[in-house]
Structures are given as C-alpha cells and as structure tokens.
mmCIF file of N, CA and C in Angstrom:
data_model
loop_
_atom_site.group_PDB
_atom_site.id
_atom_site.type_symbol
_atom_site.label_atom_id
_atom_site.label_comp_id
_atom_site.label_asym_id
_atom_site.label_seq_id
_atom_site.Cartn_x
_atom_site.Cartn_y
_atom_site.Cartn_z
ATOM 1 N N MET T 1 20.634 -7.822 11.053
ATOM 2 C CA MET T 1 19.433 -7.978 11.855
ATOM 3 C C MET T 1 18.942 -9.416 11.724
ATOM 4 N N GLN T 2 18.581 -10.002 12.833
ATOM 5 C CA GLN T 2 18.070 -11.372 12.829
ATOM 6 C C GLN T 2 16.558 -11.352 12.998
ATOM 7 N N TYR T 3 15.878 -12.110 12.159
ATOM 8 C CA TYR T 3 14.424 -12.198 12.221
ATOM 9 C C TYR T 3 14.034 -13.471 12.950
ATOM 10 N N ILE T 4 12.920 -13.399 13.646
ATOM 11 C CA ILE T 4 12.406 -14.584 14.332
ATOM 12 C C ILE T 4 11.734 -15.510 13.338
ATOM 13 N N LEU T 5 10.925 -14.954 12.468
ATOM 14 C CA LEU T 5 10.186 -15.748 11.477
ATOM 15 C C LEU T 5 10.958 -15.810 10.169
ATOM 16 N N THR T 6 10.850 -16.930 9.487
ATOM 17 C CA THR T 6 11.380 -16.992 8.127
ATOM 18 C C THR T 6 10.400 -16.268 7.214
ATOM 19 N N GLN T 7 10.830 -15.966 6.001
ATOM 20 C CA GLN T 7 9.924 -15.301 5.051
ATOM 21 C C GLN T 7 8.703 -16.164 4.770
ATOM 22 N N ASP T 8 8.923 -17.468 4.662
ATOM 23 C CA ASP T 8 7.805 -18.378 4.401
ATOM 24 C C ASP T 8 6.825 -18.393 5.567
ATOM 25 N N GLU T 9 7.339 -18.406 6.790
ATOM 26 C CA GLU T 9 6.465 -18.390 7.960
ATOM 27 C C GLU T 9 5.671 -17.088 8.025
ATOM 28 N N TYR T 10 6.335 -15.986 7.720
ATOM 29 C CA TYR T 10 5.640 -14.693 7.714
ATOM 30 C C TYR T 10 4.517 -14.698 6.677
ATOM 31 N N LYS T 11 4.807 -15.243 5.495
ATOM 32 C CA LYS T 11 3.775 -15.343 4.449
ATOM 33 C C LYS T 11 2.603 -16.194 4.908
ATOM 34 N N GLN T 12 2.905 -17.280 5.617
ATOM 35 C CA GLN T 12 1.845 -18.160 6.111
ATOM 36 C C GLN T 12 0.978 -17.436 7.142
ATOM 37 N N LEU T 13 1.606 -16.630 7.994
ATOM 38 C CA LEU T 13 0.848 -15.917 9.025
ATOM 39 C C LEU T 13 -0.011 -14.807 8.443
ATOM 40 N N THR T 14 0.521 -14.099 7.469
ATOM 41 C CA THR T 14 -0.226 -12.967 6.914
ATOM 42 C C THR T 14 -1.172 -13.404 5.805
ATOM 43 N N GLY T 15 -0.846 -14.520 5.153
ATOM 44 C CA GLY T 15 -1.731 -15.070 4.131
ATOM 45 C C GLY T 15 -2.198 -14.034 3.127
ATOM 46 N N ASN T 16 -3.488 -13.973 2.909
ATOM 47 C CA ASN T 16 -4.076 -13.026 1.956
ATOM 48 C C ASN T 16 -4.778 -11.878 2.688
ATOM 49 N N ILE T 17 -4.218 -11.483 3.832
ATOM 50 C CA ILE T 17 -4.860 -10.443 4.639
ATOM 51 C C ILE T 17 -5.047 -9.152 3.836
ATOM 52 N N THR T 18 -4.125 -8.849 2.941
ATOM 53 C CA THR T 18 -4.263 -7.649 2.112
ATOM 54 C C THR T 18 -5.507 -7.738 1.242
ATOM 55 N N GLU T 19 -5.745 -8.910 0.662
ATOM 56 C CA GLU T 19 -6.934 -9.105 -0.169
ATOM 57 C C GLU T 19 -8.212 -9.020 0.669
ATOM 58 N N VAL T 20 -8.173 -9.570 1.876
ATOM 59 C CA VAL T 20 -9.322 -9.486 2.778
ATOM 60 C C VAL T 20 -9.630 -8.026 3.088
ATOM 61 N N LEU T 21 -8.597 -7.278 3.455
ATOM 62 C CA LEU T 21 -8.794 -5.860 3.789
ATOM 63 C C LEU T 21 -9.291 -5.056 2.592
ATOM 64 N N GLU T 22 -8.719 -5.287 1.429
ATOM 65 C CA GLU T 22 -9.149 -4.562 0.231
ATOM 66 C C GLU T 22 -10.609 -4.866 -0.098
ATOM 67 N N THR T 23 -11.002 -6.113 0.025
ATOM 68 C CA THR T 23 -12.390 -6.506 -0.251
ATOM 69 C C THR T 23 -13.338 -5.773 0.689
ATOM 70 N N HIS T 24 -13.004 -5.752 1.971
ATOM 71 C CA HIS T 24 -13.867 -5.084 2.944
ATOM 72 C C HIS T 24 -13.870 -3.571 2.761
ATOM 73 N N GLN T 25 -12.741 -2.998 2.366
ATOM 74 C CA GLN T 25 -12.699 -1.558 2.116
ATOM 75 C C GLN T 25 -13.564 -1.189 0.912
ATOM 76 N N GLN T 26 -13.514 -2.011 -0.124
ATOM 77 C CA GLN T 26 -14.340 -1.755 -1.301
ATOM 78 C C GLN T 26 -15.820 -1.854 -0.946
ATOM 79 N N LEU T 27 -16.176 -2.879 -0.194
ATOM 80 C CA LEU T 27 -17.569 -3.042 0.217
ATOM 81 C C LEU T 27 -18.012 -1.869 1.090
ATOM 82 N N LEU T 28 -17.165 -1.453 2.019
ATOM 83 C CA LEU T 28 -17.500 -0.319 2.878
ATOM 84 C C LEU T 28 -17.728 0.943 2.046
ATOM 85 N N SER T 29 -16.890 1.184 1.065
ATOM 86 C CA SER T 29 -17.062 2.360 0.199
ATOM 87 C C SER T 29 -18.407 2.320 -0.522
ATOM 88 N N LEU T 30 -18.772 1.139 -0.991
ATOM 89 C CA LEU T 30 -20.059 1.008 -1.675
ATOM 90 C C LEU T 30 -21.229 1.212 -0.708
ATOM 91 N N ILE T 31 -21.097 0.701 0.506
ATOM 92 C CA ILE T 31 -22.154 0.885 1.509
ATOM 93 C C ILE T 31 -22.276 2.365 1.869
ATOM 94 N N GLU T 32 -21.150 3.033 2.027
ATOM 95 C CA GLU T 32 -21.177 4.471 2.331
ATOM 96 C C GLU T 32 -21.825 5.266 1.205
ATOM 97 N N ALA T 33 -21.513 4.911 -0.029
ATOM 98 C CA ALA T 33 -22.135 5.581 -1.176
ATOM 99 C C ALA T 33 -23.637 5.319 -1.195
ATOM 100 N N GLU T 34 -24.012 4.101 -0.881
ATOM 101 C CA GLU T 34 -25.432 3.732 -0.864
ATOM 102 C C GLU T 34 -26.177 4.505 0.228
ATOM 103 N N SER T 35 -25.500 4.726 1.356
ATOM 104 C CA SER T 35 -26.152 5.400 2.483
ATOM 105 C C SER T 35 -26.429 6.878 2.198
ATOM 106 N N LYS T 36 -25.795 7.418 1.184
ATOM 107 C CA LYS T 36 -26.017 8.825 0.827
ATOM 108 C C LYS T 36 -27.251 9.008 -0.060
ATOM 109 N N LYS T 37 -27.772 7.907 -0.543
ATOM 110 C CA LYS T 37 -28.985 7.956 -1.356
ATOM 111 C C LYS T 37 -30.193 8.123 -0.433
ATOM 112 N N PRO T 38 -31.295 8.603 -0.990
ATOM 113 C CA PRO T 38 -32.522 8.665 -0.180
ATOM 114 C C PRO T 38 -32.882 7.254 0.318
ATOM 115 N N GLY T 39 -33.461 7.180 1.493
ATOM 116 C CA GLY T 39 -33.767 5.910 2.134
ATOM 117 C C GLY T 39 -34.458 4.892 1.261
ATOM 118 N N ASN T 40 -35.435 5.335 0.478
ATOM 119 C CA ASN T 40 -36.185 4.377 -0.341
ATOM 120 C C ASN T 40 -35.413 3.917 -1.575
ATOM 121 N N GLU T 41 -34.235 4.495 -1.818
ATOM 122 C CA GLU T 41 -33.410 4.077 -2.960
ATOM 123 C C GLU T 41 -32.182 3.266 -2.534
ATOM 124 N N GLN T 42 -31.988 3.121 -1.230
ATOM 125 C CA GLN T 42 -30.824 2.383 -0.736
ATOM 126 C C GLN T 42 -31.032 0.885 -0.927
ATOM 127 N N ARG T 43 -29.999 0.225 -1.423
ATOM 128 C CA ARG T 43 -30.059 -1.217 -1.673
ATOM 129 C C ARG T 43 -28.834 -1.898 -1.054
ATOM 130 N N VAL T 44 -28.733 -1.836 0.258
ATOM 131 C CA VAL T 44 -27.590 -2.410 0.961
ATOM 132 C C VAL T 44 -27.606 -3.937 0.872
ATOM 133 N N GLY T 45 -28.770 -4.522 0.999
ATOM 134 C CA GLY T 45 -28.877 -5.975 0.892
ATOM 135 C C GLY T 45 -28.362 -6.486 -0.435
ATOM 136 N N LYS T 46 -28.655 -5.752 -1.502
ATOM 137 C CA LYS T 46 -28.190 -6.143 -2.833
ATOM 138 C C LYS T 46 -26.665 -6.137 -2.889
ATOM 139 N N LEU T 47 -26.053 -5.157 -2.221
ATOM 140 C CA LEU T 47 -24.586 -5.113 -2.185
ATOM 141 C C LEU T 47 -24.026 -6.382 -1.537
ATOM 142 N N PHE T 48 -24.599 -6.752 -0.390
ATOM 143 C CA PHE T 48 -24.115 -7.938 0.305
ATOM 144 C C PHE T 48 -24.320 -9.194 -0.537
ATOM 145 N N LEU T 49 -25.456 -9.294 -1.209
ATOM 146 C CA LEU T 49 -25.697 -10.457 -2.069
ATOM 147 C C LEU T 49 -24.710 -10.499 -3.231
ATOM 148 N N THR T 50 -24.414 -9.348 -3.782
ATOM 149 C CA THR T 50 -23.474 -9.271 -4.900
ATOM 150 C C THR T 50 -22.051 -9.610 -4.449
ATOM 151 N N TRP T 51 -21.682 -9.124 -3.288
ATOM 152 C CA TRP T 51 -20.323 -9.298 -2.795
ATOM 153 C C TRP T 51 -20.119 -10.602 -2.031
ATOM 154 N N ALA T 52 -21.178 -11.321 -1.701
ATOM 155 C CA ALA T 52 -21.070 -12.546 -0.904
ATOM 156 C C ALA T 52 -20.063 -13.556 -1.473
ATOM 157 N N PRO T 53 -20.071 -13.837 -2.763
ATOM 158 C CA PRO T 53 -19.101 -14.813 -3.286
ATOM 159 C C PRO T 53 -17.650 -14.370 -3.084
ATOM 160 N N LYS T 54 -17.379 -13.094 -3.296
ATOM 161 C CA LYS T 54 -16.016 -12.577 -3.116
ATOM 162 C C LYS T 54 -15.612 -12.636 -1.643
ATOM 163 N N ILE T 55 -16.506 -12.221 -0.753
ATOM 164 C CA ILE T 55 -16.217 -12.257 0.682
ATOM 165 C C ILE T 55 -15.964 -13.693 1.120
ATOM 166 N N LYS T 56 -16.792 -14.603 0.663
ATOM 167 C CA LYS T 56 -16.635 -16.015 1.012
ATOM 168 C C LYS T 56 -15.287 -16.543 0.520
ATOM 169 N N SER T 57 -14.940 -16.211 -0.688
ATOM 170 C CA SER T 57 -13.699 -16.691 -1.287
ATOM 171 C C SER T 57 -12.467 -16.211 -0.523
ATOM 172 N N VAL T 58 -12.393 -14.915 -0.238
ATOM 173 C CA VAL T 58 -11.201 -14.400 0.446
ATOM 174 C C VAL T 58 -11.121 -14.905 1.881
ATOM 175 N N HIS T 59 -12.270 -15.074 2.535
ATOM 176 C CA HIS T 59 -12.252 -15.578 3.908
ATOM 177 C C HIS T 59 -11.938 -17.075 3.958
ATOM 178 N N GLN T 60 -12.390 -17.827 2.986
ATOM 179 C CA GLN T 60 -12.044 -19.252 2.948
ATOM 180 C C GLN T 60 -10.539 -19.422 2.763
ATOM 181 N N ALA T 61 -9.969 -18.627 1.877
ATOM 182 C CA ALA T 61 -8.523 -18.698 1.655
ATOM 183 C C ALA T 61 -7.769 -18.318 2.930
ATOM 184 N N TYR T 62 -8.213 -17.255 3.579
ATOM 185 C CA TYR T 62 -7.566 -16.805 4.810
ATOM 186 C C TYR T 62 -7.686 -17.862 5.912
ATOM 187 N N CYS T 63 -8.868 -18.396 6.099
ATOM 188 C CA CYS T 63 -9.102 -19.375 7.165
ATOM 189 C C CYS T 63 -8.398 -20.705 6.897
ATOM 190 N N SER T 64 -8.201 -21.035 5.635
ATOM 191 C CA SER T 64 -7.526 -22.297 5.321
ATOM 192 C C SER T 64 -6.084 -22.300 5.807
ATOM 193 N N LEU T 65 -5.510 -21.117 6.003
ATOM 194 C CA LEU T 65 -4.135 -21.016 6.483
ATOM 195 C C LEU T 65 -4.038 -21.082 8.007
ATOM 196 N N HIS T 66 -5.171 -21.073 8.686
ATOM 197 C CA HIS T 66 -5.167 -21.020 10.149
ATOM 198 C C HIS T 66 -4.405 -22.174 10.813
ATOM 199 N N PRO T 67 -4.614 -23.419 10.413
ATOM 200 C CA PRO T 67 -3.886 -24.506 11.084
ATOM 201 C C PRO T 67 -2.363 -24.331 11.009
ATOM 202 N N ARG T 68 -1.888 -23.916 9.852
ATOM 203 C CA ARG T 68 -0.435 -23.692 9.694
ATOM 204 C C ARG T 68 0.018 -22.519 10.555
ATOM 205 N N ALA T 69 -0.784 -21.471 10.634
ATOM 206 C CA ALA T 69 -0.435 -20.317 11.460
ATOM 207 C C ALA T 69 -0.341 -20.710 12.929
ATOM 208 N N VAL T 70 -1.236 -21.559 13.388
ATOM 209 C CA VAL T 70 -1.202 -22.027 14.777
ATOM 210 C C VAL T 70 0.101 -22.778 15.047
ATOM 211 N N CYS T 71 0.512 -23.612 14.118
ATOM 212 C CA CYS T 71 1.767 -24.356 14.274
ATOM 213 C C CYS T 71 2.961 -23.413 14.366
ATOM 214 N N ILE T 72 2.970 -22.410 13.524
ATOM 215 C CA ILE T 72 4.063 -21.435 13.537
ATOM 216 C C ILE T 72 4.097 -20.691 14.864
ATOM 217 N N LEU T 73 2.946 -20.247 15.316
ATOM 218 C CA LEU T 73 2.886 -19.511 16.589
ATOM 219 C C LEU T 73 3.284 -20.390 17.766
ATOM 220 N N ASP T 74 2.863 -21.644 17.737
ATOM 221 C CA ASP T 74 3.250 -22.580 18.803
ATOM 222 C C ASP T 74 4.763 -22.812 18.802
ATOM 223 N N LYS T 75 5.340 -22.837 17.629
ATOM 224 C CA LYS T 75 6.782 -23.052 17.497
ATOM 225 C C LYS T 75 7.575 -21.964 18.227
ATOM 226 N N TYR T 76 7.089 -20.748 18.203
ATOM 227 C CA TYR T 76 7.821 -19.619 18.793
ATOM 228 C C TYR T 76 7.274 -19.196 20.156
ATOM 229 N N ARG T 77 6.404 -19.963 20.694
ATOM 230 C CA ARG T 77 5.796 -19.623 21.979
ATOM 231 C C ARG T 77 6.813 -19.685 23.080
#
C-alpha cells in the first residue's frame, strides 16, 4: 500500500490533537458533574479559571504547527 503522506507529515498534521481532545473531554466531564449540583453550588467559572492554563498550553502547541500543516497541505493540493 502506498501512502500519500510520510509519517512525519502525518505527525505534523495531527500534532497534539489527541491531547487537545483529552483536555476538552476532561473539562466537559467536570462541567457535566458540576451541572448536576444545585444551582447555587455550581462553580463553572472556577473550572474554566482552573483549566485555562492547560487549555492555553495545548492550543498553543496545536496552533504552532499550523504553518507547517499549511505547507504540507499545499504540497499535495
């Protein structure tokens, strides 16, 4: 079987998408758990403040790969 992308190109395109997805899934689980509490005990804002550094970190890493991904996609256009 012949692949269009090299393994390195595939890695560049997918980057840390798994880490991005896992981070968002964890945050969603916490938000869902928070939503089951009585309204006056819900602290959704606190979750976002707590998770902000992690979200920023994984998205910065993901976005930093964008220029290289564009080059790869242009190469196979």
